Each structure stands twice: as structure tokens, then as C-alpha cells.
Coordinates of C-alpha atoms in Angstrom, one line a residue:
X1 CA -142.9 95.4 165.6
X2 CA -144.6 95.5 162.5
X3 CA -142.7 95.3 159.1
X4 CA -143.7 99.3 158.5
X5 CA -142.9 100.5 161.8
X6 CA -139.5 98.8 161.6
X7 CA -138.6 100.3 158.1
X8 CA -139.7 103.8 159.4
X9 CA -137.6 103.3 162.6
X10 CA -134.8 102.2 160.2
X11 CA -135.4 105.7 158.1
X12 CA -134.9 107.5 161.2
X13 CA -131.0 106.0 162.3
X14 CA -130.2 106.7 158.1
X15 CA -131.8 110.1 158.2
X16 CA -130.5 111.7 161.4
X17 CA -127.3 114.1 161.6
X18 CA -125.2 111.0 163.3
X19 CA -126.0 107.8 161.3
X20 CA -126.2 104.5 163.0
X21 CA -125.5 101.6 160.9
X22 CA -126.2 101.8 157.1
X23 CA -129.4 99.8 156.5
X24 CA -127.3 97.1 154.3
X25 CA -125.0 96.9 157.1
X26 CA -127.6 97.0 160.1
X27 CA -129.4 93.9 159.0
X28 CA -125.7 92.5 158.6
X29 CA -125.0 93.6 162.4
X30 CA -129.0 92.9 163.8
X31 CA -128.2 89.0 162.3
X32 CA -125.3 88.5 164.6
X33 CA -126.1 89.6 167.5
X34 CA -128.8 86.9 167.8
X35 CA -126.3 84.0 167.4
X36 CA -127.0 81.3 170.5
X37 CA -125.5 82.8 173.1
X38 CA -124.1 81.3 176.1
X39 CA -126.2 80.1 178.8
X40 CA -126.5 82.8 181.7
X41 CA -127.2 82.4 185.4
X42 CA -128.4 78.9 185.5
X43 CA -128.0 77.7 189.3
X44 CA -129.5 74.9 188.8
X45 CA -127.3 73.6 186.0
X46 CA -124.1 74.3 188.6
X47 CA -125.7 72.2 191.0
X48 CA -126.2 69.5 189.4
X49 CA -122.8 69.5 187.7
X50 CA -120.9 68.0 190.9
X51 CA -117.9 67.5 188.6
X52 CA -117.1 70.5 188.9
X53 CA -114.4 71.4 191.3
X54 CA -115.1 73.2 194.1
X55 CA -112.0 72.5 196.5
X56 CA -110.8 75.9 195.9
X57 CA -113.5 78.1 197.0
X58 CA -112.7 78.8 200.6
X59 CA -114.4 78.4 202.8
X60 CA -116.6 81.8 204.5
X61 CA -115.1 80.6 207.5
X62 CA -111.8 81.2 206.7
X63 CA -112.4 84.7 205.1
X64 CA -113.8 85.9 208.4
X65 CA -111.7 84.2 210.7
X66 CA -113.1 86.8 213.8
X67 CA -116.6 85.0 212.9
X68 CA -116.5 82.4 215.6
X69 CA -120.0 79.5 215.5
X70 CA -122.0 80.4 218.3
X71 CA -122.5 78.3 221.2
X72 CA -125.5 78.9 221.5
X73 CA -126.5 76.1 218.9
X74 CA -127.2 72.6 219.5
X75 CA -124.5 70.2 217.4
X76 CA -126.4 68.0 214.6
X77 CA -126.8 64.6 215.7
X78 CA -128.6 61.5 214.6
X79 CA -131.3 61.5 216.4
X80 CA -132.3 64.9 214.8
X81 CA -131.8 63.6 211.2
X82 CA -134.1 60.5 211.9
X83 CA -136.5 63.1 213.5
X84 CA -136.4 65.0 210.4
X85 CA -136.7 61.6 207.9
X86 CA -140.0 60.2 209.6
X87 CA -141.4 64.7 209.3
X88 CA -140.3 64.5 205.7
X89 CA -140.1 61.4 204.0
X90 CA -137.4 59.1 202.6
X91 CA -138.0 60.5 198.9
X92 CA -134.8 62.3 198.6
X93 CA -136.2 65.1 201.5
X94 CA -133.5 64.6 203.2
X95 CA -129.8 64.9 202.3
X96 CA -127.8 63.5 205.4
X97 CA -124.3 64.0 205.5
X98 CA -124.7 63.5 209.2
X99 CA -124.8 59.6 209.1
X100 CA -122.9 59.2 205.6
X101 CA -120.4 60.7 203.0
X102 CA -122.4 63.1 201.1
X103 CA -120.0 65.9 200.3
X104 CA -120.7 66.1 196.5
X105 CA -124.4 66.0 197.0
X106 CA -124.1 68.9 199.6
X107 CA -121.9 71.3 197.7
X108 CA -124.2 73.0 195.4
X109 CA -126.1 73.9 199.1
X110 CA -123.0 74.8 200.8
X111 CA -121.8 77.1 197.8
X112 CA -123.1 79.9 196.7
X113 CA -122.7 80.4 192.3
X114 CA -120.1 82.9 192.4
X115 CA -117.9 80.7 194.2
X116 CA -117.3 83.1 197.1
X117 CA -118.8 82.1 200.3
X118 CA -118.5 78.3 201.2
X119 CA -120.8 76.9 204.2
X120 CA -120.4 73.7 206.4
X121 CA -123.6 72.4 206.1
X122 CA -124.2 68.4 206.6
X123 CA -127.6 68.4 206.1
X124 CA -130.2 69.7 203.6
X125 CA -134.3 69.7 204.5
X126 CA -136.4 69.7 201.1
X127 CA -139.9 70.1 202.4
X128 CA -142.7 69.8 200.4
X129 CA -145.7 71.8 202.1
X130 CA -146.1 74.6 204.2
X131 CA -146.9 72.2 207.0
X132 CA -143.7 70.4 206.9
X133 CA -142.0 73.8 206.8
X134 CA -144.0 74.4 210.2
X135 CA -143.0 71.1 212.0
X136 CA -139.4 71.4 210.9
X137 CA -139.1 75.5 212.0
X138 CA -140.4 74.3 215.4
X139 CA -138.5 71.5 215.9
X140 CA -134.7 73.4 215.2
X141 CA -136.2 75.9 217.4
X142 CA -137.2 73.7 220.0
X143 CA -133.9 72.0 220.1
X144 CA -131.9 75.5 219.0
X145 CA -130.7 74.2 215.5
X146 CA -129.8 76.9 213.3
X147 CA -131.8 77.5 209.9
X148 CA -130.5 78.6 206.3
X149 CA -133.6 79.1 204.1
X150 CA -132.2 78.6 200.8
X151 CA -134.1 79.0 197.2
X152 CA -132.5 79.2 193.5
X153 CA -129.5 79.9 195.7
X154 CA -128.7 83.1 193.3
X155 CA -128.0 85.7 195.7
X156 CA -124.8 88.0 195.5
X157 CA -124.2 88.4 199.1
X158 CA -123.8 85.2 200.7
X159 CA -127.2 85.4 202.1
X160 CA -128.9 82.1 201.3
X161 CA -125.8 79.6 202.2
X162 CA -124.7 78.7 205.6
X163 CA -121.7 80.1 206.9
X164 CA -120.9 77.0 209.9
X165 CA -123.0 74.1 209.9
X166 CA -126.8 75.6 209.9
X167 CA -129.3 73.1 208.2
X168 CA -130.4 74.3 205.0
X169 CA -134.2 74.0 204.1
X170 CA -134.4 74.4 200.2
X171 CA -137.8 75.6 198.8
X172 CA -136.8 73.8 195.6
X173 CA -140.0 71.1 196.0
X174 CA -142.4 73.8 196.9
X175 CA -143.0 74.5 193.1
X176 CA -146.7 74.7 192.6
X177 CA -149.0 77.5 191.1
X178 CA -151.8 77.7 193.2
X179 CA -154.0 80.0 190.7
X180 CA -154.4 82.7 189.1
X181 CA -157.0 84.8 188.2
X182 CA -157.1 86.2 184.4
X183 CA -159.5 89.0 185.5
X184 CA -157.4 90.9 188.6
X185 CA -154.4 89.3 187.4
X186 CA -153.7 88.3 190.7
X187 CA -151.3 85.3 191.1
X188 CA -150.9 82.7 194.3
X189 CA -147.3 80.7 194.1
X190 CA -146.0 78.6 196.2
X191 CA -142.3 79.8 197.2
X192 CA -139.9 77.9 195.8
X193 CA -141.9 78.6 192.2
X194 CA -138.3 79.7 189.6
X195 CA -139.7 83.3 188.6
X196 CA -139.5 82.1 184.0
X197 CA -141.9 79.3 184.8
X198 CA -144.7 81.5 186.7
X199 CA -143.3 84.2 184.1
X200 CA -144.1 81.3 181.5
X201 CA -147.5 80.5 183.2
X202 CA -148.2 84.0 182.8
X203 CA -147.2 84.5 179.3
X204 CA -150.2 81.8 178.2
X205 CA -152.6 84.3 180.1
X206 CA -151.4 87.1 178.2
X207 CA -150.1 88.5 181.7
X208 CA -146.1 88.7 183.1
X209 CA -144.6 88.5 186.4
X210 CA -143.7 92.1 187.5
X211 CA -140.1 91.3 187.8
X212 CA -137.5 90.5 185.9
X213 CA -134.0 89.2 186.4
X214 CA -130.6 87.5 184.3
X215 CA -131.1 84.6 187.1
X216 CA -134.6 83.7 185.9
X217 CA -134.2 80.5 184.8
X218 CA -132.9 79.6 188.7
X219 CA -134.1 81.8 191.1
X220 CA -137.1 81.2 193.7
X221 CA -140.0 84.1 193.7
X222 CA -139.9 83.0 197.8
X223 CA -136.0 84.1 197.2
X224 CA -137.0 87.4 195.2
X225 CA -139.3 88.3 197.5
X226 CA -137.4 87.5 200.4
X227 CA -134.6 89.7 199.1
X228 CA -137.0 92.2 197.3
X229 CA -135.1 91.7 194.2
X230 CA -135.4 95.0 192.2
X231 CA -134.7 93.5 188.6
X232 CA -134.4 95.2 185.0
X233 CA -138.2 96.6 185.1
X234 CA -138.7 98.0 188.2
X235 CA -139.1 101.6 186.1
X236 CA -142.1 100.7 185.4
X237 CA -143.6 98.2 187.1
X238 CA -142.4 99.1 190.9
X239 CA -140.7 97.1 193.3
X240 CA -142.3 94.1 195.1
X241 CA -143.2 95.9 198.2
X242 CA -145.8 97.6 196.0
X243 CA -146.8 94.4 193.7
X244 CA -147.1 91.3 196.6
X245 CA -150.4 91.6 198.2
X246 CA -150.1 88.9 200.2
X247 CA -148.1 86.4 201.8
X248 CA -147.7 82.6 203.7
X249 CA -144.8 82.4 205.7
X250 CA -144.1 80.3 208.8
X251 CA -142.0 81.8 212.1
X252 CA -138.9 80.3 213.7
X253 CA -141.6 78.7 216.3
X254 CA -143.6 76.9 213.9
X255 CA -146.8 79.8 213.3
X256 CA -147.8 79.6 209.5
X257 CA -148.7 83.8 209.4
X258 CA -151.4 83.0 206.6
X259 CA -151.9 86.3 204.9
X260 CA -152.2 85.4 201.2
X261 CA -154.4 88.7 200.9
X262 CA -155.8 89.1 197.1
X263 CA -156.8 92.6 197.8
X264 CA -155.0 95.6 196.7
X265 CA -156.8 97.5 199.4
X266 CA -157.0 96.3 202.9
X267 CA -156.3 99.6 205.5
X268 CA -157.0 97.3 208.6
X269 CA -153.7 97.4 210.9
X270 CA -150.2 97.2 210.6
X271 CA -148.6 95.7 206.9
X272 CA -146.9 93.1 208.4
X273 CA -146.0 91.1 205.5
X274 CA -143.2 93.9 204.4
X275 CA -141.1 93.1 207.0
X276 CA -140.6 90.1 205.4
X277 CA -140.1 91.3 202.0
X278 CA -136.2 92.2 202.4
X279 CA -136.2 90.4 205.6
X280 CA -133.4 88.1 203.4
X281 CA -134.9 85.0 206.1
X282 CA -133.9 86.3 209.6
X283 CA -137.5 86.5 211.3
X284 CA -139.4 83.4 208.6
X285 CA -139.4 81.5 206.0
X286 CA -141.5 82.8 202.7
X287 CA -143.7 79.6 201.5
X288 CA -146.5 81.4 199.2
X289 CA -146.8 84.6 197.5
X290 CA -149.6 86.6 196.2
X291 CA -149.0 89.1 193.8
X292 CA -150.6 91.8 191.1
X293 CA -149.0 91.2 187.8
X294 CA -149.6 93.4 185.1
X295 CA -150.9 92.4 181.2
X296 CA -148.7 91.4 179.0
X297 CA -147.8 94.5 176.5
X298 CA -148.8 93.7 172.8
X299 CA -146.2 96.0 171.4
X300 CA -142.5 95.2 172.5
X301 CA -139.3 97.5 170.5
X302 CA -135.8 97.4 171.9
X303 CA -133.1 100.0 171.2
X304 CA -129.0 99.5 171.6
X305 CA -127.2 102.4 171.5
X306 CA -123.9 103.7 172.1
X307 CA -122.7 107.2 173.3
X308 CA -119.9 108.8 173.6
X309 CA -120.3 110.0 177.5
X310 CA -122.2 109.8 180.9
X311 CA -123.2 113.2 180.4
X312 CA -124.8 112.2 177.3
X313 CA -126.7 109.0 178.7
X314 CA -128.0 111.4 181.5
X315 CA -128.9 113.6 178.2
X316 CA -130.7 110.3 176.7
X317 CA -132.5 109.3 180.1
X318 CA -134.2 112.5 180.4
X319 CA -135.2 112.5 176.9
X320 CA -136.7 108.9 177.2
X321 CA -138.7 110.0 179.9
X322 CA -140.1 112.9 178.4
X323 CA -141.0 111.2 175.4
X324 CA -141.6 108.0 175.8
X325 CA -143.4 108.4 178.7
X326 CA -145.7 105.7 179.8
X327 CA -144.5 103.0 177.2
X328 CA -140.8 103.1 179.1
X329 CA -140.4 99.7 180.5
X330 CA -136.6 99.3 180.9
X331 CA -133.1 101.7 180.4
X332 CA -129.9 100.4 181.2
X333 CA -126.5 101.7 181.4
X334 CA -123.8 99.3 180.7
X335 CA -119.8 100.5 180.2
X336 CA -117.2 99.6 177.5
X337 CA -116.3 97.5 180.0
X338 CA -119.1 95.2 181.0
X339 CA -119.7 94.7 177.1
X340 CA -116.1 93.8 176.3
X341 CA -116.4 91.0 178.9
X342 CA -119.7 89.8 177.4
X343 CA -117.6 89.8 173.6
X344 CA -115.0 88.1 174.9
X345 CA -116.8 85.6 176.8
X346 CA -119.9 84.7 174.0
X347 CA -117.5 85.5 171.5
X348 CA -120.6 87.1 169.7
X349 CA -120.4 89.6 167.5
X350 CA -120.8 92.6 169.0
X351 CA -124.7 95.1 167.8
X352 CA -122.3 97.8 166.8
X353 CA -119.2 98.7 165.3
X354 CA -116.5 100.0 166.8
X355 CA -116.4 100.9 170.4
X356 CA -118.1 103.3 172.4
X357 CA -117.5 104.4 175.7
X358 CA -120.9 103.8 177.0
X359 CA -123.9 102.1 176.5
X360 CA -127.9 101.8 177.1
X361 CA -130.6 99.4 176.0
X362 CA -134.0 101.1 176.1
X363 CA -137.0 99.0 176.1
X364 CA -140.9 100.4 175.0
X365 CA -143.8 98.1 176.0
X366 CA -147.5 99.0 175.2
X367 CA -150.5 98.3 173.8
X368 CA -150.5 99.8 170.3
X369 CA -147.4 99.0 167.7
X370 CA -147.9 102.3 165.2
X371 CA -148.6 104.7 168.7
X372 CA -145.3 103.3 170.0
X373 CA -143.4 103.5 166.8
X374 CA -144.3 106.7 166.1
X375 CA -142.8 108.2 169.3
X376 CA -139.9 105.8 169.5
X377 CA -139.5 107.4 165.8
X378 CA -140.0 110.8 167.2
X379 CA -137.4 110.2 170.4
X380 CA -134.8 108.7 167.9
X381 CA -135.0 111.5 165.8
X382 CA -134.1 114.1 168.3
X383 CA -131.3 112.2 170.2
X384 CA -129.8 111.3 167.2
X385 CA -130.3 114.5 165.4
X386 CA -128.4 116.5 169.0
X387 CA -125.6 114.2 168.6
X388 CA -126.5 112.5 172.0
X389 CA -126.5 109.3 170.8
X390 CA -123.4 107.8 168.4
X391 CA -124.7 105.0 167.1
X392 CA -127.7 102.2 167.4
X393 CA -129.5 99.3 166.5
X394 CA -132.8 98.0 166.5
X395 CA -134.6 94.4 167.0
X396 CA -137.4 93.7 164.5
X397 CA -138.3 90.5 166.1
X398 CA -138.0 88.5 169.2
X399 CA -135.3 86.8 168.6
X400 CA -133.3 89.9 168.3
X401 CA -134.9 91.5 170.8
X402 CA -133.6 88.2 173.2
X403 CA -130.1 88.6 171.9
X404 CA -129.8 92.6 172.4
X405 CA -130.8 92.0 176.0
X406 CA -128.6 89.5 176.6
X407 CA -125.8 92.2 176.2
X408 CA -127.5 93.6 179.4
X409 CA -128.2 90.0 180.9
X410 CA -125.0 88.6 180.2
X411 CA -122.5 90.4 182.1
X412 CA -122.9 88.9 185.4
X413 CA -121.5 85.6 184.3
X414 CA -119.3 87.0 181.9
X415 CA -117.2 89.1 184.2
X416 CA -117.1 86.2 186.6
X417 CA -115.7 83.9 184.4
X418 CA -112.2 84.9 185.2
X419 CA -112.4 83.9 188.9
X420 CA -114.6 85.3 190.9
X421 CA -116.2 89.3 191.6
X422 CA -116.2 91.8 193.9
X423 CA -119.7 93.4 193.9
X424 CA -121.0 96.4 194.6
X425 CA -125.1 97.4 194.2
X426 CA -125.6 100.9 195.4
X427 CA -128.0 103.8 194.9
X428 CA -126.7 107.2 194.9
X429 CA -127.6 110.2 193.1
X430 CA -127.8 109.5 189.2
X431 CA -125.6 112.7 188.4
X432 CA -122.5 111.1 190.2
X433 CA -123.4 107.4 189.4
X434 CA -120.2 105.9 187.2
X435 CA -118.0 108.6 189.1
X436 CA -118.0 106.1 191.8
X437 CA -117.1 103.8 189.0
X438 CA -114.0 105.9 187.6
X439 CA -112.6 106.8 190.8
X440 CA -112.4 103.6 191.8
X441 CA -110.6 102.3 188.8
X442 CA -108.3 104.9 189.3
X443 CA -107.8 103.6 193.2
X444 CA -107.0 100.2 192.2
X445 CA -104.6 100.9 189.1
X446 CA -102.6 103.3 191.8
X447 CA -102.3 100.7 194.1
X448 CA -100.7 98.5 190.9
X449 CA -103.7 95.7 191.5
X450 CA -105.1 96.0 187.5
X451 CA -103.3 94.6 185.0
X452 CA -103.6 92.3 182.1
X453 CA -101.0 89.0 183.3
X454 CA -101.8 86.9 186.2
X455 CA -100.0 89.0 188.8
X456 CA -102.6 91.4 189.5
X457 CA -105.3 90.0 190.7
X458 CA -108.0 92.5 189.3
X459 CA -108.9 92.3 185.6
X460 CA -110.1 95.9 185.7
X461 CA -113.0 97.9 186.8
X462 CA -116.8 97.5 185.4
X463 CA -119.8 99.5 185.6
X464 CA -123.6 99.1 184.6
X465 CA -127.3 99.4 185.8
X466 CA -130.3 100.3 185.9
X467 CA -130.7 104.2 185.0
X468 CA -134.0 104.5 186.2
X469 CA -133.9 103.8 189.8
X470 CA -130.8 105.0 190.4
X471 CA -128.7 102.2 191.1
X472 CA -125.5 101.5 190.0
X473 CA -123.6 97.8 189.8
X474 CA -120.0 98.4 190.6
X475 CA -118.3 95.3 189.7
X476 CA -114.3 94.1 190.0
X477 CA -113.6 91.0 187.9
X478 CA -110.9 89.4 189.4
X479 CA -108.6 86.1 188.8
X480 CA -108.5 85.8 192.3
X481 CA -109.9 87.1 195.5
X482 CA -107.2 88.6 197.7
X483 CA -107.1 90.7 200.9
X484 CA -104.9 93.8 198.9
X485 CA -108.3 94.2 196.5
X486 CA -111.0 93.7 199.3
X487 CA -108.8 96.1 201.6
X488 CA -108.4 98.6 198.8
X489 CA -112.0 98.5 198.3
X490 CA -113.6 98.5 201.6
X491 CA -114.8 100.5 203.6
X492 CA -114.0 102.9 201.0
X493 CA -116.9 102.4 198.8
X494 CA -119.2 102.9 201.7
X495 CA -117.2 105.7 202.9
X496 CA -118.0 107.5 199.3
X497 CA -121.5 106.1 199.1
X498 CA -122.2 107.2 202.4
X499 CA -120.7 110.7 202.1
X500 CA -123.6 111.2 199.2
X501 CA -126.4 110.1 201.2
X502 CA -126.7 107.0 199.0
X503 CA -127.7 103.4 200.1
X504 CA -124.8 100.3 199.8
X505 CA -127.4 97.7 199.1
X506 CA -130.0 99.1 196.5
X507 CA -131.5 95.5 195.6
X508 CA -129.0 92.6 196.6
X509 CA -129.4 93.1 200.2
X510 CA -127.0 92.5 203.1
X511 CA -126.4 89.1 203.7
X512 CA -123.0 88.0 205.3
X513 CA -121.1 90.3 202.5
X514 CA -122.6 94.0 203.8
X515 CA -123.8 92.9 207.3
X516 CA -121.0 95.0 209.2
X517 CA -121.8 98.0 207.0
X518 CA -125.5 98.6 207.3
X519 CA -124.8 101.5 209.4
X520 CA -123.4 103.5 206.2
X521 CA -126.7 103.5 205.2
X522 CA -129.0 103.3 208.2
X523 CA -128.9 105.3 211.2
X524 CA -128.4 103.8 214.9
X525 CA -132.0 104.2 216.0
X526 CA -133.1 102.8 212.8
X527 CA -130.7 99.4 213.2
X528 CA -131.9 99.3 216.7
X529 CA -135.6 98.8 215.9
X530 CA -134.7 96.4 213.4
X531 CA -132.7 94.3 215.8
X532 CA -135.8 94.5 217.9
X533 CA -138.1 93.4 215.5
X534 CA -135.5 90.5 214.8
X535 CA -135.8 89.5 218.6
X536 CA -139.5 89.5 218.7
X537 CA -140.0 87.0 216.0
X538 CA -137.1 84.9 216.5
X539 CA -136.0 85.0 219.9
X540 CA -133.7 82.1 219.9
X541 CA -132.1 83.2 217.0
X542 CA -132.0 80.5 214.7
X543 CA -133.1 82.0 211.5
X544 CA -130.6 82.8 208.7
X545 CA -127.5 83.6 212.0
X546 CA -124.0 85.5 210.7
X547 CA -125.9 88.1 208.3
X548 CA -128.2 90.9 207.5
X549 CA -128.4 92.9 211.1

């Protein structure tokens, strides 16, 4: 934002009925908030730390004691790792706990980040090619060996670790760009690509990846796509059913399905490839990606604000739309919750003062600074004048803008830094959004399982997300997970979600953690064809077992 445009945007917040910040005290405020902030959603930091303990995350096993291994599968033996050493290499491919002790080198596979689900696994497949993806898929078919594909290993639903002793193939060494083309702005990846370096790549190009996510630095675009990640953009730039063009991915019996497609139009049969985006690894395994991505906007301005109800966010959302239009790249809805865990946590100093009971973070993109100035000007002028919004803040430069979002970012870690999280991503109607929220903070502090000493094991209630599409992230911090919460929680969420015609997976997907509730959202007809489509491209059954369907 140019030094004029911010002063005028700064006139506004002084000039309106409600006052944000006085500008002597704004620039105070706007210089906090971009003290370093704690490192977010790093997987691959939690890997590699195998210091850490990990003895008390129980095992998924023992959460779902009625989940017995199926028989079906052929044991591990040594004659199957040595099959896999000579297919892979001796270059650290293959991480045998089969033959040896390698517990600590296994973990970070066996474990997904929120320390909630806890796998078996003695053995870990790190191919390097779609070809050695090929040879290994046929061979644990061929012998009925049970599969986890596995990429930043990110997910919130136990969907990318194994729950008994399934081999995990890790995309991590598939890493390449394969090109990109400044002119369509088409980019090829290979799978196990972390979404900031193509986003990186990109940013040289004067393009960006058209998602975005607080795991960036970790997570696998294979993963994303494979889980249809929805992300803190997908206002305006769609979801990835719309933005892949084409994939590579190789069936359970070896097939490489090439279909890296660079066309945005190709009306010639059935779009097979989006039965893979979402497919969370049950019928393949993703290995390249094409995909359209958008030019990078010239022209970024991010807004903080504070309000003083959901009514009034609503109030604010409509108003962005209206006019802000086309330049409306991101707002999110975040509680006095999810920020006091984010304060308390960083220990930064908060954008605003004082508290408010809700929150958003509006983000403009375009092409033109003065255009998008002069309506953000124009938009803060009316929501400010009608009392809609209490109080805000405004980056003048990237740095700030990088510290207001990681407000938004921030609270995944930061709420699970007590323990561990129940989770809850849902899409239902955007008028009843954070009731679900406040009904079911009222349902646990009945049931006497909030409080603020170490006998209750919940720590309270948060909510925040993404207004724009809907969907809602109901989360419960707690210091310990316990059947009284999980019980008091489920199926009652998908009782209410369900009762509103809403979904109980809006972008994390099913996994192990929502498999038995698909039919809240999904009618039986619809989970029979799936299961079909599940038995025609992997018959035997060994892809990703326990989860989704």
C-alpha cells in the first residue's frame, strides 16, 4: 500500500462515528503485532525432533478398540523389505523396522501432529519416481500388503497415518517442479512438492498457488489435492476441483493413470481425475499435479477488526461483498476465543485494545493500489460510520500484513498447545454458523467438563473460519482427551449439523475421525456408489484401509 493510500485509509478509522485506534496509538499497536511470532504448523520440524516424547499419545488402536486388523492382509516379513530395498535403493528409501530397532525413526510416520491418532507401522517406503510408486503399489497388491499414502502428514482426521501395521509410502522425495508456463500459468508438480516452495516458485513468476493454508511450510500439494484442501482463499480463487487440470496418479495394481492434462477445456468423456481429488488415498496414490494458478495481485491491504456481534460480522460480510467486490480475496471469522489462545500462546501483543467478542481479517488483492484504496476507503467508511464494526487496524506493509494474518494462522497450534483438540470442520448455513459454537459451549459447561484447573479436561470452547464458504471450525482445546468430552460431543454435532442440511466435513475430509459418520451428510444411495467406485479401483483393498467410506 502506498504511503498516500495508507494515510487516507488511516483518515477514514479517525474520521468515522466509532474510532479505531488514534493514529499515535495505531502505529504504536500496528508495531507490535509484527513481533516474531511463534513458528506455526511445521510438520516437518516435529519429525525430525525425535526427542520429543511421544509415549503418551495412544495409540488409534486403543481408542477404537471394536476396530479389529483385518485378516485379510499379508503380515510384513523380510523377504518383502529386501524386495522393497533392491525396487528402491539403500539411500535412506527405506526405513525398516522390520529387521531392526527403528522406533524413533518411525514415529513422526506413525503419528499424526496433533498427537491423536498413533499407527503401528514398521516400515516406511520413500520413493522417488512415479515408476517406483508403480512397482511398489503392485507388489503390496500382489502379495495384499496394506498401503498408507502419507505427505506433509498435516491432516486433522487421522487420514494420512496407519492405524495397524500398513506400510507407509511418504511422497516426501517426490519434490520436483516439472514446469511451468508464465504465459497460461499452468504449473506441473510432482506430488510430494510442500505447497510455500511451489508458492515460492511462483512468487518469482509474479504468479501464486491457488491455495493457501497455516500448514504451508509442511504440507504436500499431492496431500492438498488428495484431501481437496479448501484453505483461507478459496473466496476467490475456488476450490481445487475447479483449479487442477490434470493429474498422474498410479492404482493399487500398479497403472500410472497419466492425465497431466494442461487444458482448461477438454469435454471428451468422463472427469476421472475428481474422483481422486478428495479421494483422501483409498482408490491411488497422487504423484503429479497440474494446476491453473492465478497472477500474483500487485496491490495487497489487510484489515483487523473487531465487532461486537455475529449479527454484525454477518452485517460486515455482506457489506464486503457488495463493495469490495472482485478485489475480496479472504474474510475470516475468528472468536474472543481463538485470539485469546493465540495471546497467550505468542505472548504478542494483541492488534487491538481491549477485547471484543468477535473478530474478522479481510483481505483486498488486485491490480491497482489507489482503485483498491479508494473502495477499501469507501467500505471502511460505511461499516464504521453504522457502528458495525468497533474497532480496527490496518497493515501498511508486509511485514504487518504477515503478522495480522498470523492471528488467523496461528490458532491451530495455539489451541493445541494445551494437549490435544477435538475438531470439528463443518458447512452449514452462514446465518446459524457460531450457534453451533455457543450451544455447544453451553453442552459442555452443563456437563461440568470446562473449567480453568486440571480437572476438567476441556479448556473451553473455540470458534473461527472462513465466512465466505460457509464453513465453520468448531474446536475444543483440551488438556486431555477423554471419553466424557468425545461422548458429550458426538454424535451430537452431526446430529445438529445434520438437522440443518449442512455437511460434517467441509474441507478436512473423513479420514479414520468422521468415517462412521459420512451418512449425516450423504445419503445411502450416494455411499453405495462410492463404495462401488472404491471396489472397482482397488479391489483387494489395500489402499489407505480403516477410513474415509
Amino acid at each position: 500500500m502506498s504511503g498516500a493510500a495508507s494515510k487516507g485509509l488511516a483518515r477514514v478509522l479517525r474520521q468515522a462515528k466509532r474510532p479505531s485506534v488514534p493514529r499515535s496509538r495505531q502505529s504504536q499497536a500496528i508495531r507490535t503485532i509484527h513481533e516474531p511470532i511463534r513458528s506455526f504448523s511445521c510438520t516437518s520440524r516435529r519429525r525430525e525432533d525425535t526427542s520429543e516424547p511421544h509415549h503418551d499419545v495412544k495409540y488409534t488402536t486403543d481408542m477404537y478398540p471394536n476396530l479389529k486388523r483385518d485378516p485379510k492382509y499379508a503380515d510384513i516379513t523380510s523377504d518383502h523389505v529386501q524386495f522393497f530395498k533392491s525396487t528402491l535403493g539403500e539411500d535412506g528409501a527405506v526405513i525398516d523396522g522390520i529387521s531392526q530397532d527403528a522406533t524413533d525413526d518411525l514415529e513422526g510416520f506413525n503419528r499424526d501432529w496433533m498427537k491423536k491418532y498413533r499407527g503401528h507401522t514398521k516400515l516406511v517406503l520413500r520413493p522417488k519416481s512415479t515408476e517406483e510408486v508403480s512397482k511398489v503399489l503392485k507388489y503390496c497388491n500382489d502379495n495384499k500388503l496394506a498401503v498408507v499414502p502419507q505427505g506433509g502428514n498435516s491432516g486433522l482426521v487421522g487420514g494420512s497415518v496407519p492405524v495397524f501395521d500398513e506400510i507407509v509410502i511418504s511422497l516426501g522425495r517426490m519434490n520436483k517442479i516439472r514446469d511451468f508456463d508464465d504465459v497460461s500459468g499452468i504449473l506441473v508438480v510432482d506430488g510430494g512438492v510442500i505447497l510455500e516452495v511451489a508458492d515460492n516458485f511462483l512468487a518469482e513468476h509474479h504468479h501464486l498457488f491457488p491455495l493457501d493454508l497455516g500448514a504451508k511450510g509442511s504440507c504436500q500439494i499431492g496431500g492438498n489435492v488428495a484431501t481437496n484442501a479448501g484453505g483461507l482463499r478459496l473466496l476467490r480463487y475456488g476450490s481445487l476441483h475447479g483449479n487442477v487440470l490434470g493429474l498422474e496418479a498410479v492404482l493399487p495394481d500398479g497403472t500410472i493413470v497419466d492425465d497431466l492434462s494442461k487444458l482448461r477445456k477438454n469435454n471428451t468423456g468422463y472427469d476421472l481425475k475428481q474422483l481422486f481429488i478428495g479421494g483422501e488415498g483409498t482408490i491411488g496414490i497422487i504423484t503429479g499435479v497440474s494446476v491453473q494458478c492465478p497472477q500474483r495481485s500487485k496491490a495487497v491491504n489487510v484489515a483487523y477488526f473487531g465487532l461486537p456481534s455475529f449479527e454484525h460480522v454477518q452485517k460486515a460480510f455482506k457489506e464486503a461483498k457488495i463493495q469490495l467486490g472482485e478485489i475480496l480475496s479472504a474474510f475470516e471469522l475468528m472468536d474472543s476465543q481463538s485470539q485469546g489462545f493465540v495471546h497467550r500462546v505468542t505472548g504478542n501483543k494483541r492488534p487491538l485494545e481491549g477485547d471484543h467478542p468477535f473478530y474478522c481479517l479481510i483481505e483486498t488483492s488486485g491490480s491497482n493500489t489507489e482503485h483498491d484504496s479508494e473502495k477499501l476507503e469507501k467500505f471502511l467508511e460505511h461499516v464504521m460510520g453504522e457502528e458495525i464494526v468497533s474497532d480496527g487496524v490496518l497493515a501498511e506493509n508486509e511485514t504487518q500484513v504477515r503478522a495480522l494474518w498470523g492471528w488467523r494462522e496461528g490458532i491451530t497450534e495455539a489451541i493445541g498447545h494445551f494437549g490435544g483438540t477435538y475438531k470439528y470442520d463443518v458447512s452449514i448455513p452462514l446465518s446459524e454458523l457460531y450457534k453451533l459454537v455457543e450451544e455447544t459451549r453451553e453442552r459442555l459447561t452443563s456437563k461440568g467438563l470446562i473449567g480453568d484447573d486440571d480437572s476438567n479436561p476441556a479448556l473451553g470452547v473455540v470458534g473461527y473460519g472462513h465466512m465466505g464458504d460457509s464453513n465453520l471450525h468448531l474446536n475444543v482445546p483440551v488438556r486431555r482427551y477423554t471419553k466424557e468430552v468425545e461422548e458429550a460431543i458426538e454424535p451430537w454435532v452431526y446430529e445438529w449439523i445434520q438437522k440443518r442440511n449442512g455437511s460434517i466435513s467441509a474441507e478436512h475430509g473423513l479420514g479414520i475421525a468422521k468415517k462412521n459418520y459420512i451418512g449425516y451428510s450423504r445419503s445411502e444411495n450416494m455411499i453405495k456408489l462410492m463404495k462401488q467406485i472404491k471396489n472397482l479401483y482397488d479391489p483387494n483393498g489395500i489402499m489407505n484401509p480403516y477410513k474415509y467410506i
